[in-house]
Short mmCIF file of C-alpha atoms in Angstrom, two decimals:
data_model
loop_
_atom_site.label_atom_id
_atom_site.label_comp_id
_atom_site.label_asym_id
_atom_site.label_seq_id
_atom_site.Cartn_x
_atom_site.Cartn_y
_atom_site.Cartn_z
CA UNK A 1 -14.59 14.21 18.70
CA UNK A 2 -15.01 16.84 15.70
CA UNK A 3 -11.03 17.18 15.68
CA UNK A 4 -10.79 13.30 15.80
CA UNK A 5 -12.69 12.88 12.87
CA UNK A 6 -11.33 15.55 10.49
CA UNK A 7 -7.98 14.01 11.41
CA UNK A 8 -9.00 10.33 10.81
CA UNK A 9 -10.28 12.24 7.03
CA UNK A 10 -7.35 13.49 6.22
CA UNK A 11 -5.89 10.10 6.80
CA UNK A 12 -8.51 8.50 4.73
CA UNK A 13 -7.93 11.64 1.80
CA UNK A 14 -3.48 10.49 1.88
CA UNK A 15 -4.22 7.15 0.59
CA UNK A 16 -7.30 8.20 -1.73
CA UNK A 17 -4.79 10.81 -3.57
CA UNK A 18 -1.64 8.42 -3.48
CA UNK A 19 -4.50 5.79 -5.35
CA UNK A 20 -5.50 8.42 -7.45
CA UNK A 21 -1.80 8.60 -9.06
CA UNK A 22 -0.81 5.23 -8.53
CA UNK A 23 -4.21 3.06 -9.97
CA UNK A 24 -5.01 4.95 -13.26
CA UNK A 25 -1.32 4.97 -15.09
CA UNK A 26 -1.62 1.77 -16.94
CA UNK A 27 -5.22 3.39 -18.59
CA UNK A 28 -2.70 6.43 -19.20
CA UNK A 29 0.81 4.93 -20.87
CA UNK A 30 -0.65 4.76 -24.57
CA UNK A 31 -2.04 8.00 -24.26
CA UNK A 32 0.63 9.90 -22.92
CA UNK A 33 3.34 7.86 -25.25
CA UNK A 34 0.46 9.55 -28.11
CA UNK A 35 0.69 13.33 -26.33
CA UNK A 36 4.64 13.04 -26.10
CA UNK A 37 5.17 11.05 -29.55
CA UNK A 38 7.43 8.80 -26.70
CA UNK A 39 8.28 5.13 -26.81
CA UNK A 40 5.70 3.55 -24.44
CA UNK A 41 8.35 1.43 -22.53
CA UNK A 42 9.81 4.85 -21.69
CA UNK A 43 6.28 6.06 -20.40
CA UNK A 44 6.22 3.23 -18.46
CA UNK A 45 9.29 3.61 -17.05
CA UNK A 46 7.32 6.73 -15.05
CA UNK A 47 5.56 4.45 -12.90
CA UNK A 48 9.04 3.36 -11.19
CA UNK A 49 10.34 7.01 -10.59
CA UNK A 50 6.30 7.56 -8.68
CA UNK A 51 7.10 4.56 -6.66
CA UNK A 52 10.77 5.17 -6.09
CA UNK A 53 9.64 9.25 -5.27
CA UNK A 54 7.50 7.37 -2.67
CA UNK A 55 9.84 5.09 -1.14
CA UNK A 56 12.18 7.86 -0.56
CA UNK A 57 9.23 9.70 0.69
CA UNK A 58 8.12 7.43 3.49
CA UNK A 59 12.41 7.00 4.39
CA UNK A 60 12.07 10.93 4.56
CA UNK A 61 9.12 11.13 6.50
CA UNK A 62 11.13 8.71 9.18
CA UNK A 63 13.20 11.84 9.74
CA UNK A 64 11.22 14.73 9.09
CA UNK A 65 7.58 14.32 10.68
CA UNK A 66 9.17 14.79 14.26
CA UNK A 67 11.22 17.43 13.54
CA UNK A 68 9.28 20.05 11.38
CA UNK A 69 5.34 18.73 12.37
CA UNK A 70 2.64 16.73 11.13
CA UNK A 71 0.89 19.79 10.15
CA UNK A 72 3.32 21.52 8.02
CA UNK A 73 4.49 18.67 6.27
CA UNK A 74 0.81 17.74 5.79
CA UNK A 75 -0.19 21.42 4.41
CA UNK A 76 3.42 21.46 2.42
CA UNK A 77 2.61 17.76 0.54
CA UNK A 78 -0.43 18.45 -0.83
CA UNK A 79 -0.08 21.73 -1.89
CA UNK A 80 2.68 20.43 -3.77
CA UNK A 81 0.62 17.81 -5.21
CA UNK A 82 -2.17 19.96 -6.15
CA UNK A 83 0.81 22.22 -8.22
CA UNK A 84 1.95 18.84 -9.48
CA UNK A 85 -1.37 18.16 -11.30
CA UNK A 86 -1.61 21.65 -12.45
CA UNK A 87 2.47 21.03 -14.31
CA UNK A 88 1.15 18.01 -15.48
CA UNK A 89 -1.81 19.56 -17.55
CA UNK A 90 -0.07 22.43 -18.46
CA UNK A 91 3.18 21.15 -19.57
CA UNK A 92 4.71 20.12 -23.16
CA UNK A 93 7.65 18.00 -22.10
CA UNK A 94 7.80 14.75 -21.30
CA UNK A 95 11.17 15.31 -18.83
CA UNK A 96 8.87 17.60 -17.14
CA UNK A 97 6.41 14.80 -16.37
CA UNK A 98 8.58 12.52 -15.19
CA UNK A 99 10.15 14.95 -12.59
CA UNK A 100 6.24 15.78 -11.52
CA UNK A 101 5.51 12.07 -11.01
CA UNK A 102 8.76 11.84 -8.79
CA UNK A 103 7.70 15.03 -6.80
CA UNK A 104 3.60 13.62 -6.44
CA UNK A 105 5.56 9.81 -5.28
CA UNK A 106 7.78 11.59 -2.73
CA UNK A 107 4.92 13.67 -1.48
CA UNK A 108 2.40 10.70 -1.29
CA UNK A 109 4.99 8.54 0.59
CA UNK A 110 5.17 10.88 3.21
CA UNK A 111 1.69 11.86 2.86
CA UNK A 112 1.00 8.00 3.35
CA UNK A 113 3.15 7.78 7.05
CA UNK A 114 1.45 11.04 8.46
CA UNK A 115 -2.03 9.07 7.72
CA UNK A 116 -0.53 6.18 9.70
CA UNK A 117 1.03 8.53 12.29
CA UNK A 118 -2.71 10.20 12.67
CA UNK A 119 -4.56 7.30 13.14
CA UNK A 120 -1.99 5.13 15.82
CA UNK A 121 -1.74 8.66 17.63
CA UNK A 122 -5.65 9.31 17.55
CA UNK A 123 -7.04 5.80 18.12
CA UNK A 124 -6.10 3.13 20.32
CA UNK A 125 -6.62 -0.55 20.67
CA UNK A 126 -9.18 -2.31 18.09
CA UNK A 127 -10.57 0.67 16.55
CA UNK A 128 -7.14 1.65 15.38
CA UNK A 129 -6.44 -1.49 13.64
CA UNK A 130 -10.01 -1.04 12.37
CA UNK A 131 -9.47 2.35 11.10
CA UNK A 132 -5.86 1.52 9.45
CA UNK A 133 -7.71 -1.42 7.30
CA UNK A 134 -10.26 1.26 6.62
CA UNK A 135 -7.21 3.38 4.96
CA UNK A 136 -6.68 -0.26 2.56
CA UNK A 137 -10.49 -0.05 1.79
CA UNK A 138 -10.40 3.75 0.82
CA UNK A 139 -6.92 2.87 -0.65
CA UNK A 140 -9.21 0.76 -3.31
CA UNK A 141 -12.33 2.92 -3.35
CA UNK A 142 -10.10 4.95 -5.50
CA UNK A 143 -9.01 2.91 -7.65
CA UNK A 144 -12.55 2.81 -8.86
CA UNK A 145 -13.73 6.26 -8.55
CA UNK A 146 -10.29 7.89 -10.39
CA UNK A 147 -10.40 4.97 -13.47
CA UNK A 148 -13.60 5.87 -13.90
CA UNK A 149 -13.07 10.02 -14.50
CA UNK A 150 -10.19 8.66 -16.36
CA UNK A 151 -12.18 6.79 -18.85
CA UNK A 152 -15.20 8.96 -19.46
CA UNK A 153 -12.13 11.81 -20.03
CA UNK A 154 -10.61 10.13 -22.81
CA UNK A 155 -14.03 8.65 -24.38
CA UNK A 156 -15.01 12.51 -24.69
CA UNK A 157 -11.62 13.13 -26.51
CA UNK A 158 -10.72 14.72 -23.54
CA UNK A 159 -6.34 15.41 -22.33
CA UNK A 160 -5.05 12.62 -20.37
CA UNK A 161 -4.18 14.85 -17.83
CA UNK A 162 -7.62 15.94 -16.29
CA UNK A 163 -7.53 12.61 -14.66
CA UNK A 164 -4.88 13.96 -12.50
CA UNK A 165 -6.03 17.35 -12.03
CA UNK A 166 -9.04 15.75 -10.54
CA UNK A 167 -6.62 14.32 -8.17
CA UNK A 168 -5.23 17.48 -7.62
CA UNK A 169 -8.49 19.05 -6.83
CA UNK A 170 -8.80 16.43 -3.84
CA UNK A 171 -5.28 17.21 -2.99
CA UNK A 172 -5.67 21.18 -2.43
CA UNK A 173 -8.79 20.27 -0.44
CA UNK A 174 -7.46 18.28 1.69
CA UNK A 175 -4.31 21.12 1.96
CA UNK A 176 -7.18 23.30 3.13
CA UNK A 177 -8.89 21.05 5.76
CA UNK A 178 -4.92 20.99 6.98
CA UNK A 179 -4.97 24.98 7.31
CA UNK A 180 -8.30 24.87 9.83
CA UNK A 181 -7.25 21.13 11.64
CA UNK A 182 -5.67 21.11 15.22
CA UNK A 183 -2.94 18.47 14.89
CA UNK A 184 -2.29 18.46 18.78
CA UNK A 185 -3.28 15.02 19.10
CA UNK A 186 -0.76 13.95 16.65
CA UNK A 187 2.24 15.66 18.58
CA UNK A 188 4.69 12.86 19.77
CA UNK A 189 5.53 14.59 23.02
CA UNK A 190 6.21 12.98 26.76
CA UNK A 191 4.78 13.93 29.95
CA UNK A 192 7.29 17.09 30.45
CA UNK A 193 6.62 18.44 26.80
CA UNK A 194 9.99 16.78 25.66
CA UNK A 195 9.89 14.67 22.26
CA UNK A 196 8.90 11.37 22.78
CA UNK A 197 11.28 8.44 21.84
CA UNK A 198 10.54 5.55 19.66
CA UNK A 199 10.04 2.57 21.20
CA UNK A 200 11.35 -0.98 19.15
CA UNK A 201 11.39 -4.13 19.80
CA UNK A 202 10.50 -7.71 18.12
CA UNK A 203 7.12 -7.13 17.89
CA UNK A 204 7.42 -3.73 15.76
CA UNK A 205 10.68 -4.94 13.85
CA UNK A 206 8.79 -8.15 12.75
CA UNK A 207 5.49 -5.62 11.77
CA UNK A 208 8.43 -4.80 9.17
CA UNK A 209 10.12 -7.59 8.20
CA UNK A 210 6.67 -9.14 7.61
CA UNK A 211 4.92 -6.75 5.29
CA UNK A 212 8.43 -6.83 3.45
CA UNK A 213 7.88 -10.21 2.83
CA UNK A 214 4.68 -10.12 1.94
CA UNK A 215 4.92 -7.48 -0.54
CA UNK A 216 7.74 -9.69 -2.22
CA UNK A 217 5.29 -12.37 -2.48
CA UNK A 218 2.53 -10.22 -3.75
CA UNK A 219 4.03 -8.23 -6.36
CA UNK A 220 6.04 -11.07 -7.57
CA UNK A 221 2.66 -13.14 -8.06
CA UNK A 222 1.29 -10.01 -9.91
CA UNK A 223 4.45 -9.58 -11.96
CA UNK A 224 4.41 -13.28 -12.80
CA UNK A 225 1.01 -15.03 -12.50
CA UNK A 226 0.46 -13.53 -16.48
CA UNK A 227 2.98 -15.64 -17.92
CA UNK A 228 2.77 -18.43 -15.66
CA UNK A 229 -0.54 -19.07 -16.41
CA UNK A 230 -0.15 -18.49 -20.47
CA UNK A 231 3.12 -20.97 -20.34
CA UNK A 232 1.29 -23.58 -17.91
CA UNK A 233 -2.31 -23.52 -20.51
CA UNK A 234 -0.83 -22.71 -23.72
CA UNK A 235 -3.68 -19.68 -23.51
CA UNK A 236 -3.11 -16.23 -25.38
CA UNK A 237 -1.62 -13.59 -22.91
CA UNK A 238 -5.24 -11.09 -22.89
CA UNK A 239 -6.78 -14.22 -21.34
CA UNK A 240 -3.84 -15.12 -19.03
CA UNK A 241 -4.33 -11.06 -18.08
CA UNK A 242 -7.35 -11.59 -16.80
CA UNK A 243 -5.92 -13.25 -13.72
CA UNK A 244 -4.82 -9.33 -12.31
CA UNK A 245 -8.22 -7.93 -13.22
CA UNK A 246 -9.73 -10.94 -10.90
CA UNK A 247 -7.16 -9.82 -7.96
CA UNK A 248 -7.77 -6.14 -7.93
CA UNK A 249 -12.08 -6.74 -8.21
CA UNK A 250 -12.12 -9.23 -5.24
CA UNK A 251 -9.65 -6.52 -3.41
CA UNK A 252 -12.03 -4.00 -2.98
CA UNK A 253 -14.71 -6.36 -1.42
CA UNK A 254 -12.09 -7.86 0.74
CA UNK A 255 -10.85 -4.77 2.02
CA UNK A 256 -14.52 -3.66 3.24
CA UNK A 257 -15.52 -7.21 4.38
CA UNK A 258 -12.27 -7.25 6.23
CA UNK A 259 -12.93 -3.58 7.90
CA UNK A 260 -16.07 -5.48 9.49
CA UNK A 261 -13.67 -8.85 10.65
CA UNK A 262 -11.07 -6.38 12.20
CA UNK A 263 -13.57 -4.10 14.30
CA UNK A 264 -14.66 -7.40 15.90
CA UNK A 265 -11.47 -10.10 16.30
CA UNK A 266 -7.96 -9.16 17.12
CA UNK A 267 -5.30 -7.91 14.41
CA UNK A 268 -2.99 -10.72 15.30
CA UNK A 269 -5.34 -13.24 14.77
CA UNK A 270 -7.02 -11.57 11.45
CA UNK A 271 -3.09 -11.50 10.24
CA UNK A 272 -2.57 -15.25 11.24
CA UNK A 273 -5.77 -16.14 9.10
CA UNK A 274 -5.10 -13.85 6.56
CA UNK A 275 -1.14 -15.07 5.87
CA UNK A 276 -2.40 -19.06 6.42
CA UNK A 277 -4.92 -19.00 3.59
CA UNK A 278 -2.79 -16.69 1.23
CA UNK A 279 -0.25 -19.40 1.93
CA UNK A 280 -2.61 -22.06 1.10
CA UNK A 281 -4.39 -20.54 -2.53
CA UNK A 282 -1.36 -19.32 -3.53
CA UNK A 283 -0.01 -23.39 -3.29
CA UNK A 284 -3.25 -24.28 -5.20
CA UNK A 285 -2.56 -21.95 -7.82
CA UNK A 286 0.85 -22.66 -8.69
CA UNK A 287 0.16 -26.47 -8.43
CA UNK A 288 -3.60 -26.62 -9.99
CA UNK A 289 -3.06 -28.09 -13.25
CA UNK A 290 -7.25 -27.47 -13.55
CA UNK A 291 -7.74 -24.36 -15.58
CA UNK A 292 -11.14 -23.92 -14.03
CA UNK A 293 -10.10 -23.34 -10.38
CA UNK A 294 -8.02 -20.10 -11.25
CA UNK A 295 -10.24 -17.82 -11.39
CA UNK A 296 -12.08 -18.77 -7.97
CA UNK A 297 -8.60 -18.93 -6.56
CA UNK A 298 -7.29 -15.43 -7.79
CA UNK A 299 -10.53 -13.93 -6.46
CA UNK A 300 -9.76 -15.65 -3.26
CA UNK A 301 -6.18 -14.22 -3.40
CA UNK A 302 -7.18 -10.73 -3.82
CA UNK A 303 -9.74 -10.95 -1.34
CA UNK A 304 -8.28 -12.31 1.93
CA UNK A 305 -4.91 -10.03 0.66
CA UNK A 306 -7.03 -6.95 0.41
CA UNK A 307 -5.97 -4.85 3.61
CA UNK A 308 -2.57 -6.65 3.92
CA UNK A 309 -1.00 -3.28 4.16
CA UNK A 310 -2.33 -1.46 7.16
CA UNK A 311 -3.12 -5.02 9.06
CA UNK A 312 0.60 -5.08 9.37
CA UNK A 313 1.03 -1.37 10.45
CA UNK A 314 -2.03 -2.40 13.22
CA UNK A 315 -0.42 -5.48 14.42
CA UNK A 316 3.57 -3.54 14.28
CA UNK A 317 2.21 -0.83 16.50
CA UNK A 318 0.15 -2.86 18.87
CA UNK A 319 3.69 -4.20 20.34
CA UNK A 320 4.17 -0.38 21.59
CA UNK A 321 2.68 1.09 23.69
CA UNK A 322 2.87 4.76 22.28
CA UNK A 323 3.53 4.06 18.53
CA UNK A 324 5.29 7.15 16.84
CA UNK A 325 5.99 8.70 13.35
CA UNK A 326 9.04 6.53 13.23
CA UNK A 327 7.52 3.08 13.89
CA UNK A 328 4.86 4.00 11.36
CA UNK A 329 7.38 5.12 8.92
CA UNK A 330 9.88 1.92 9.40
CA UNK A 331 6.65 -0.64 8.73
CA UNK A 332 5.87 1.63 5.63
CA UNK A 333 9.36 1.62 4.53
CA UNK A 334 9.87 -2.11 4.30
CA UNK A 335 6.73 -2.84 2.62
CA UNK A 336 7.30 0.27 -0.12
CA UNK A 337 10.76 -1.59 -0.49
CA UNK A 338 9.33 -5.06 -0.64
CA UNK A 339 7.07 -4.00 -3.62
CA UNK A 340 9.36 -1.73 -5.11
CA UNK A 341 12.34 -4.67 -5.33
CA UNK A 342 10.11 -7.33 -5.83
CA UNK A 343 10.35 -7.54 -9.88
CA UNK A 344 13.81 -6.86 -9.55
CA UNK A 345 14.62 -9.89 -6.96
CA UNK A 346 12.44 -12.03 -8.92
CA UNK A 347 13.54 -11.43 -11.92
CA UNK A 348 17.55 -12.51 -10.89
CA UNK A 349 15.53 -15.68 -9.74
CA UNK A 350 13.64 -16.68 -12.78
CA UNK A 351 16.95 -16.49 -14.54
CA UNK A 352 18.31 -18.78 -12.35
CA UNK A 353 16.16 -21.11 -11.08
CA UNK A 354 12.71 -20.83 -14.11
CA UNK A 355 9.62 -19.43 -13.23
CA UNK A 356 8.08 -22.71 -12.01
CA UNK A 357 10.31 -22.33 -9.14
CA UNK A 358 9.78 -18.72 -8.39
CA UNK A 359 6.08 -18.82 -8.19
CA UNK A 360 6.62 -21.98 -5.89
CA UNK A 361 8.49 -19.88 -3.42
CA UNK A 362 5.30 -17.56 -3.14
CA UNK A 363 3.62 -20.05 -0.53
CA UNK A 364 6.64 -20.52 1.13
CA UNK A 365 7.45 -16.91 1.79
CA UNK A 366 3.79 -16.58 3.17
CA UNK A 367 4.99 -20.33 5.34
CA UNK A 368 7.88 -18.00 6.59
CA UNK A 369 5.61 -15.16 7.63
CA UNK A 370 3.44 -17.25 9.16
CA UNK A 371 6.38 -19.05 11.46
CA UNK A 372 7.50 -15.21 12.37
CA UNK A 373 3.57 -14.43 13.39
CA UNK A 374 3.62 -17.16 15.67
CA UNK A 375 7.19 -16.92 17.60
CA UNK A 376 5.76 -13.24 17.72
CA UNK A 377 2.67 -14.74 19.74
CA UNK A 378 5.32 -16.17 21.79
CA UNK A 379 6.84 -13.50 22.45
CA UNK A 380 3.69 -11.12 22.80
CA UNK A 381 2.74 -13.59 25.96
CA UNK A 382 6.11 -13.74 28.09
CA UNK A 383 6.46 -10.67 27.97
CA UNK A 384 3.01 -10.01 29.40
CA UNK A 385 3.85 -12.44 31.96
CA UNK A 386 6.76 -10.91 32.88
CA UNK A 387 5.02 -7.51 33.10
CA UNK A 388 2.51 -9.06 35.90
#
């Protein structure tokens, strides 16, 4: 039970460092733009090589986990990371952070799929779709804790880069833990000691397509809702702003509320409830032409939203009946992509079609999902029928 539980940490520690980079670097563009005398649409343009370093981190880790071992690419990533924070305090170069931030988003990518692969491979049935929502809640814990040591660092005139190197700190920790962990239970291996293979089907392919989908509609609402709502009210943009803030506040309470829902329903019905009432507030607020109702909605949004992430890994891998590294790394995959291509996608669109339009298509990509959930109910039930 020890092991189980230093494993399950080390799970929770991935997504509490990948947070740590990813939550803070909007507090940090004007001051490294300052540090680097840089445009700050250039310092911005970092945040796309983390995310890209972490998409082709969790397409690596598809390969890689099976073939060199959980704990070895577990010890390698975050040692890496912890150097990573070091480079970034140290250096004078701007080029030199943006290679870092590539490194620390390819390391957290596959640093986020071994979590995944630890907790499917420790846990089973509802206590491993409780403990992968618990990931989404720790996920946001961060992004409290790490914007807070960023802004009592720069209020004491401190270097924008001790943020990070607290996040480095974490990461060499959890290196260490690594060293001293048996990763046995982790070890995707058959009966005769051979390497297990991956089992697919439409339940696990539709864990995919779904939290593709749903990080499309997510990230184009937070790419758009801004200048929706300043266009729609005629309000300044710092006001229409506000509407993110409201989305990431309620996310942290939804993601621990929902922990509690998931330990005591099924995943596929939490998902079904969870993809029906996104559908429905995000219909409200496109169509609301009450000014009064958007924050209350937005709230709502980012509350019932919260743990989208690992509910879909939970309900991909419950179609399998030994999920591996690979299943956990294709569900990761599509939703890093869905996020990642989202502002570009909806950006050819708004050209096209106006904005109106695009944010319209938000409740009807969550309709879509929704339709998919259900035929996968279908699905789910003949083929337990044809198993008896």
């Amino acid at each position: 039970m020890n092991n189980k539980i230093t494993l399950t940490a080390l799970s929770f520690l991935a997504n509490f460092i990948m947070a740590g980079f990813a939550t803070q670097f909007g507090m940090l563009i004007e001051p490294i733009a300052t540090k680097f005398a840089a445009n700050i649409n250039e310092v911005a343009s970092i945040f796309s090589l983390l995310n890209g370093g972490a998409l082709t981190g969790t397409i690596a880790a598809f390969f890689l986990i099976e073939k060199i071992g959980i704990k070895r690419m577990t010890m390698g990533c975050y040692s890496l990371i912890a150097i990573a924070a070091v480079i970034l305090h140290l250096t004078t170069s701007l080029t030199v952070v943006m290679m870092t931030m590539t490194v620390v988003g390819f390391c957290g990518g596959v640093g986020l799929c071994i979590a995944g692969t630890i907790v499917v491979a420790v846990w089973k049935d509802k206590i491993q779709s409780t403990m992968l929502v618990v990931q989404d809640a720790t996920f946001n814990i961060a992004g409290v804790i790490f914007p807070l040591i960023t802004t009592y660092a720069l209020t004491q005139g401190l270097s924008w880069s001790y943020s990070y190197l607290a996040v480095g700190m974490v990461a060499i920790a959890t290196a260490i833990i690594a060293v001293f962990t048996n990763f046995k239970a982790c070890e995707s291996t058959g009966v005769n000691g051979e390497k297990e293979h991956s089992e697919w089907n439409f339940g696990i392919i539709s864990g995919g397509i779904g939290l593709f989908l749903g990080m499309l509609a997510l990230y184009t609402f937070l790419t758009w809702a801004p200048i929706f709502v300043k266009d729609k009210f005629a309000i300044p943009f710092e006001d229409a702003g506000n509407i993110i803030t409201q989305y990431w506040s309620a996310a942290l309470v939804g993601a621990l509320v929902s922990t509690v829902i998931v330990s005591r329903m099924k995943i596929q019905h939490f998902l079904l409830i969870v993809i029906s009432l996104a559908m429905v507030i995000t219909a409200l607020i496109v169509t609301t032409d009450k000014m009064s109702w958007l924050s209350y909605l937005t709230y709502g949004y980012g509350f019932v939203c919260a743990a989208l992430y690992n509910a879909f890994i939970a309900y991909g891998v419950s179609f399998v009946r030994n999920a591996s590294s690979k299943n956990v790394s294709y569900i990761l995959i599509s939703g890093s992509a869905g996020a990642m291509f989202s502002p570009a996608i909806s950006s050819v669109f708004e050209r096209v079609v106006g904005l109106q339009t695009v944010m319209y298509v938000i409740p009807v990509i969550y309709a879509g999902i929704m339709v998919m959930l259900l035929l996968c109910q279908r699905y789910q039930v003949r083929q337990s029928v044809l198993c008896h």
